[in-house]
Amino acid sequence: GAGDPLEVYAGGADMVTDEIRHTALCVGVCEALGIKPVFPDPIQAEEPEDFLRLPSPQRALATAISMLAINETLSTGFISDLRDRCTQPVIRAVLDATLEDEDGHHDFGWSYLRNSLKRFQGSGKAYWREVTRRTLAPHREKADEILRGIPTDRQNLENFPDEDRVQLGLFSPQRQALVFRNTYREEVAPKLLELELI
């Protein structure tokens, strides 16, 4: 319904397959640790009414902003930080396998976003900025809340090495907030500024 070229659908199908594989890897890790993984509740995504009323091309662009460009880039930042520090062989292999795909996912998202925005030149920029703001808001609010509890002179990754947690592929909330801030400043914000979305 979005009227995109065939290669966009092929890329989308590849990404879905990758995400299913990532989920299967994480399920395997949980099961190996004796944890029973469960589906989210509710299992259906609850989309806002204003999003559901949009025509297909606009819904595709909103999804590209939120899921593909912003969230995949943040995900790559988080997984890279974990992978670079993890020495547990099985967890490291899961992080390696996941990261192999994530870089391509956010590149696909930014490319799609750049091309799709051209269809809407001169109209709706305020709406796309609002989609951007809503996507970033929960990440920023959570990180800001955590960082307020850390003295400014201690707000660096070296103070939160998470040496035990990283072997399970986990962050402390403090390190995760710092990785978010760094990834946002270095990767996400420059691209959003270039596209005039912030």
Coordinates of C-alpha atoms in Angstrom, one line a residue:
G1 CA 0.0 0.0 0.0
A2 CA 2.9 2.4 0.5
G3 CA 3.9 2.2 -3.2
D4 CA 7.6 1.5 -2.5
P5 CA 9.9 -0.2 -5.0
L6 CA 10.1 -3.9 -4.9
E7 CA 13.6 -3.9 -3.3
V8 CA 12.1 -2.2 -0.2
Y9 CA 9.8 -5.1 0.3
A10 CA 12.6 -7.6 -0.2
G11 CA 14.7 -5.7 2.4
G12 CA 11.8 -5.6 4.8
A13 CA 11.2 -9.4 4.5
D14 CA 14.9 -10.0 5.2
M15 CA 14.7 -7.8 8.3
V16 CA 11.7 -9.7 9.6
T17 CA 13.6 -13.0 9.1
D18 CA 16.6 -11.5 11.0
E19 CA 14.5 -10.4 13.9
I20 CA 12.9 -13.8 14.2
R21 CA 16.4 -15.4 14.3
H22 CA 17.5 -12.9 17.0
T23 CA 14.5 -13.8 19.1
A24 CA 15.2 -17.5 18.7
L25 CA 18.8 -16.9 19.8
C26 CA 17.6 -15.0 22.9
V27 CA 15.0 -17.7 23.7
G28 CA 17.8 -20.2 23.5
V29 CA 19.9 -18.2 26.0
C30 CA 16.9 -17.9 28.4
E31 CA 16.2 -21.6 28.2
A32 CA 19.9 -22.5 28.8
L33 CA 19.8 -20.3 31.9
G34 CA 16.6 -22.1 33.1
I35 CA 14.3 -19.2 32.4
K36 CA 11.0 -19.8 30.6
P37 CA 10.6 -17.0 28.0
V38 CA 7.1 -15.7 27.5
F39 CA 5.4 -13.5 24.9
P40 CA 4.6 -9.9 25.8
D41 CA 1.2 -9.1 27.2
P42 CA -0.7 -8.0 25.2
I43 CA 0.9 -9.6 22.3
Q44 CA -0.6 -7.2 19.8
A45 CA 1.0 -3.8 19.2
E46 CA -1.4 -1.1 20.3
E47 CA -1.0 1.6 17.7
P48 CA -2.3 5.1 18.3
E49 CA -5.5 6.0 16.4
D50 CA -3.9 8.9 14.6
F51 CA -1.3 6.5 13.2
L52 CA -4.0 4.0 12.1
R53 CA -5.9 6.8 10.2
L54 CA -2.9 7.7 8.1
P55 CA -2.6 6.5 4.5
S56 CA -0.1 3.6 3.9
P57 CA 2.8 5.8 2.7
Q58 CA 2.6 7.9 5.8
R59 CA 2.4 4.9 8.1
A60 CA 5.4 3.4 6.4
L61 CA 7.4 6.6 6.9
A62 CA 6.3 6.9 10.6
T63 CA 7.5 3.3 11.1
A64 CA 10.8 4.0 9.3
I65 CA 11.4 7.0 11.7
S66 CA 10.6 5.1 14.9
M67 CA 11.4 1.5 14.4
L68 CA 14.0 1.4 11.6
A69 CA 16.1 4.5 11.9
I70 CA 15.9 5.6 15.6
N71 CA 15.4 2.3 17.4
E72 CA 17.6 0.2 15.3
T73 CA 20.4 2.7 15.6
L74 CA 20.0 2.8 19.4
S75 CA 19.9 -1.0 19.4
T76 CA 23.1 -1.2 17.5
G77 CA 24.7 1.1 20.1
F78 CA 23.5 -1.1 23.0
I79 CA 24.5 -4.4 21.4
S80 CA 27.9 -3.1 20.3
D81 CA 28.7 -1.9 23.8
L82 CA 27.8 -5.3 25.2
R83 CA 29.6 -7.3 22.5
D84 CA 32.8 -5.3 22.8
R85 CA 33.1 -6.2 26.5
C86 CA 31.6 -9.7 26.7
T87 CA 34.1 -12.6 27.0
Q88 CA 31.6 -15.4 27.7
P89 CA 31.8 -17.4 24.5
V90 CA 28.1 -18.3 24.0
I91 CA 26.7 -14.9 24.9
R92 CA 29.4 -13.3 22.8
A93 CA 28.4 -15.5 19.8
V94 CA 24.7 -14.4 20.3
L95 CA 25.7 -10.7 20.4
D96 CA 28.0 -11.2 17.3
A97 CA 25.2 -12.8 15.3
T98 CA 22.7 -10.2 16.3
L99 CA 25.0 -7.3 15.6
E100 CA 25.9 -8.6 12.1
D101 CA 22.3 -7.8 11.1
E102 CA 21.6 -4.6 13.2
D103 CA 24.1 -2.4 11.3
G104 CA 22.3 -3.2 8.0
H105 CA 18.9 -2.7 9.6
H106 CA 19.5 0.9 10.7
D107 CA 21.3 1.7 7.4
F108 CA 18.2 0.4 5.6
G109 CA 16.0 2.5 7.9
W110 CA 18.0 5.8 7.3
S111 CA 18.1 5.2 3.6
Y112 CA 14.4 4.5 3.4
L113 CA 13.6 7.5 5.6
R114 CA 15.8 9.8 3.4
N115 CA 14.1 8.6 0.2
S116 CA 10.5 8.5 1.6
L117 CA 10.7 12.1 3.0
K118 CA 11.2 13.3 -0.5
R119 CA 7.6 12.2 -1.3
F120 CA 6.3 14.6 1.4
Q121 CA 8.5 17.7 0.7
G122 CA 6.7 20.9 1.7
S123 CA 4.1 19.2 3.8
G124 CA 3.8 17.5 7.1
K125 CA 7.3 18.2 8.4
A126 CA 5.8 19.1 11.7
Y127 CA 4.1 15.7 11.9
W128 CA 7.3 13.8 11.2
R129 CA 9.1 15.9 13.9
E130 CA 6.3 14.9 16.3
V131 CA 6.8 11.2 15.4
T132 CA 10.5 11.7 16.1
R133 CA 9.8 13.4 19.4
R134 CA 7.4 10.7 20.5
T135 CA 9.9 7.9 19.6
L136 CA 12.7 9.5 21.5
A137 CA 10.7 10.7 24.5
P138 CA 10.6 7.4 26.5
H139 CA 14.3 6.7 25.9
R140 CA 15.2 10.3 27.0
E141 CA 13.0 10.4 30.0
K142 CA 14.3 7.1 31.3
A143 CA 17.9 8.0 30.7
D144 CA 17.5 11.5 32.2
E145 CA 15.9 10.1 35.3
I146 CA 18.8 7.7 35.8
L147 CA 21.5 10.2 35.0
R148 CA 20.1 12.7 37.5
G149 CA 21.1 10.2 40.2
I150 CA 24.7 10.2 39.1
P151 CA 27.1 13.1 39.9
T152 CA 28.1 14.8 36.7
D153 CA 31.8 14.0 37.2
R154 CA 30.9 10.3 37.3
Q155 CA 28.8 10.2 34.2
N156 CA 31.1 8.2 32.1
L157 CA 31.3 4.5 31.0
E158 CA 34.5 3.8 32.9
N159 CA 32.6 4.2 36.2
F160 CA 30.0 1.5 35.2
P161 CA 32.0 -1.4 33.8
D162 CA 29.2 -4.0 34.6
E163 CA 31.9 -6.7 34.5
D164 CA 29.6 -9.4 35.9
R165 CA 26.4 -8.4 34.1
V166 CA 28.0 -8.1 30.6
Q167 CA 28.9 -11.8 30.7
L168 CA 25.1 -12.4 30.6
G169 CA 24.6 -9.7 27.9
L170 CA 23.1 -7.3 30.5
F171 CA 23.5 -3.7 31.5
S172 CA 23.2 -1.8 34.7
P173 CA 20.6 1.0 34.2
Q174 CA 23.4 3.6 34.6
R175 CA 25.5 2.2 31.8
Q176 CA 22.5 1.7 29.6
A177 CA 21.6 5.4 30.1
L178 CA 25.1 6.5 29.3
V179 CA 25.2 4.3 26.1
F180 CA 21.9 5.8 25.1
R181 CA 23.2 9.3 25.6
N182 CA 26.4 8.6 23.6
T183 CA 24.6 6.8 20.7
Y184 CA 22.0 9.6 20.5
R185 CA 24.6 12.3 20.4
E186 CA 27.0 10.6 18.1
E187 CA 24.7 8.6 15.7
V188 CA 21.1 9.5 15.9
A189 CA 21.0 13.3 16.5
P190 CA 23.3 14.2 13.6
K191 CA 21.2 12.2 11.1
L192 CA 17.9 13.7 12.4
L193 CA 19.4 17.2 12.2
E194 CA 20.4 16.5 8.6
L195 CA 16.9 15.5 7.8
E196 CA 15.4 18.4 9.7
L197 CA 13.5 16.1 12.0
I198 CA 14.8 17.8 15.2

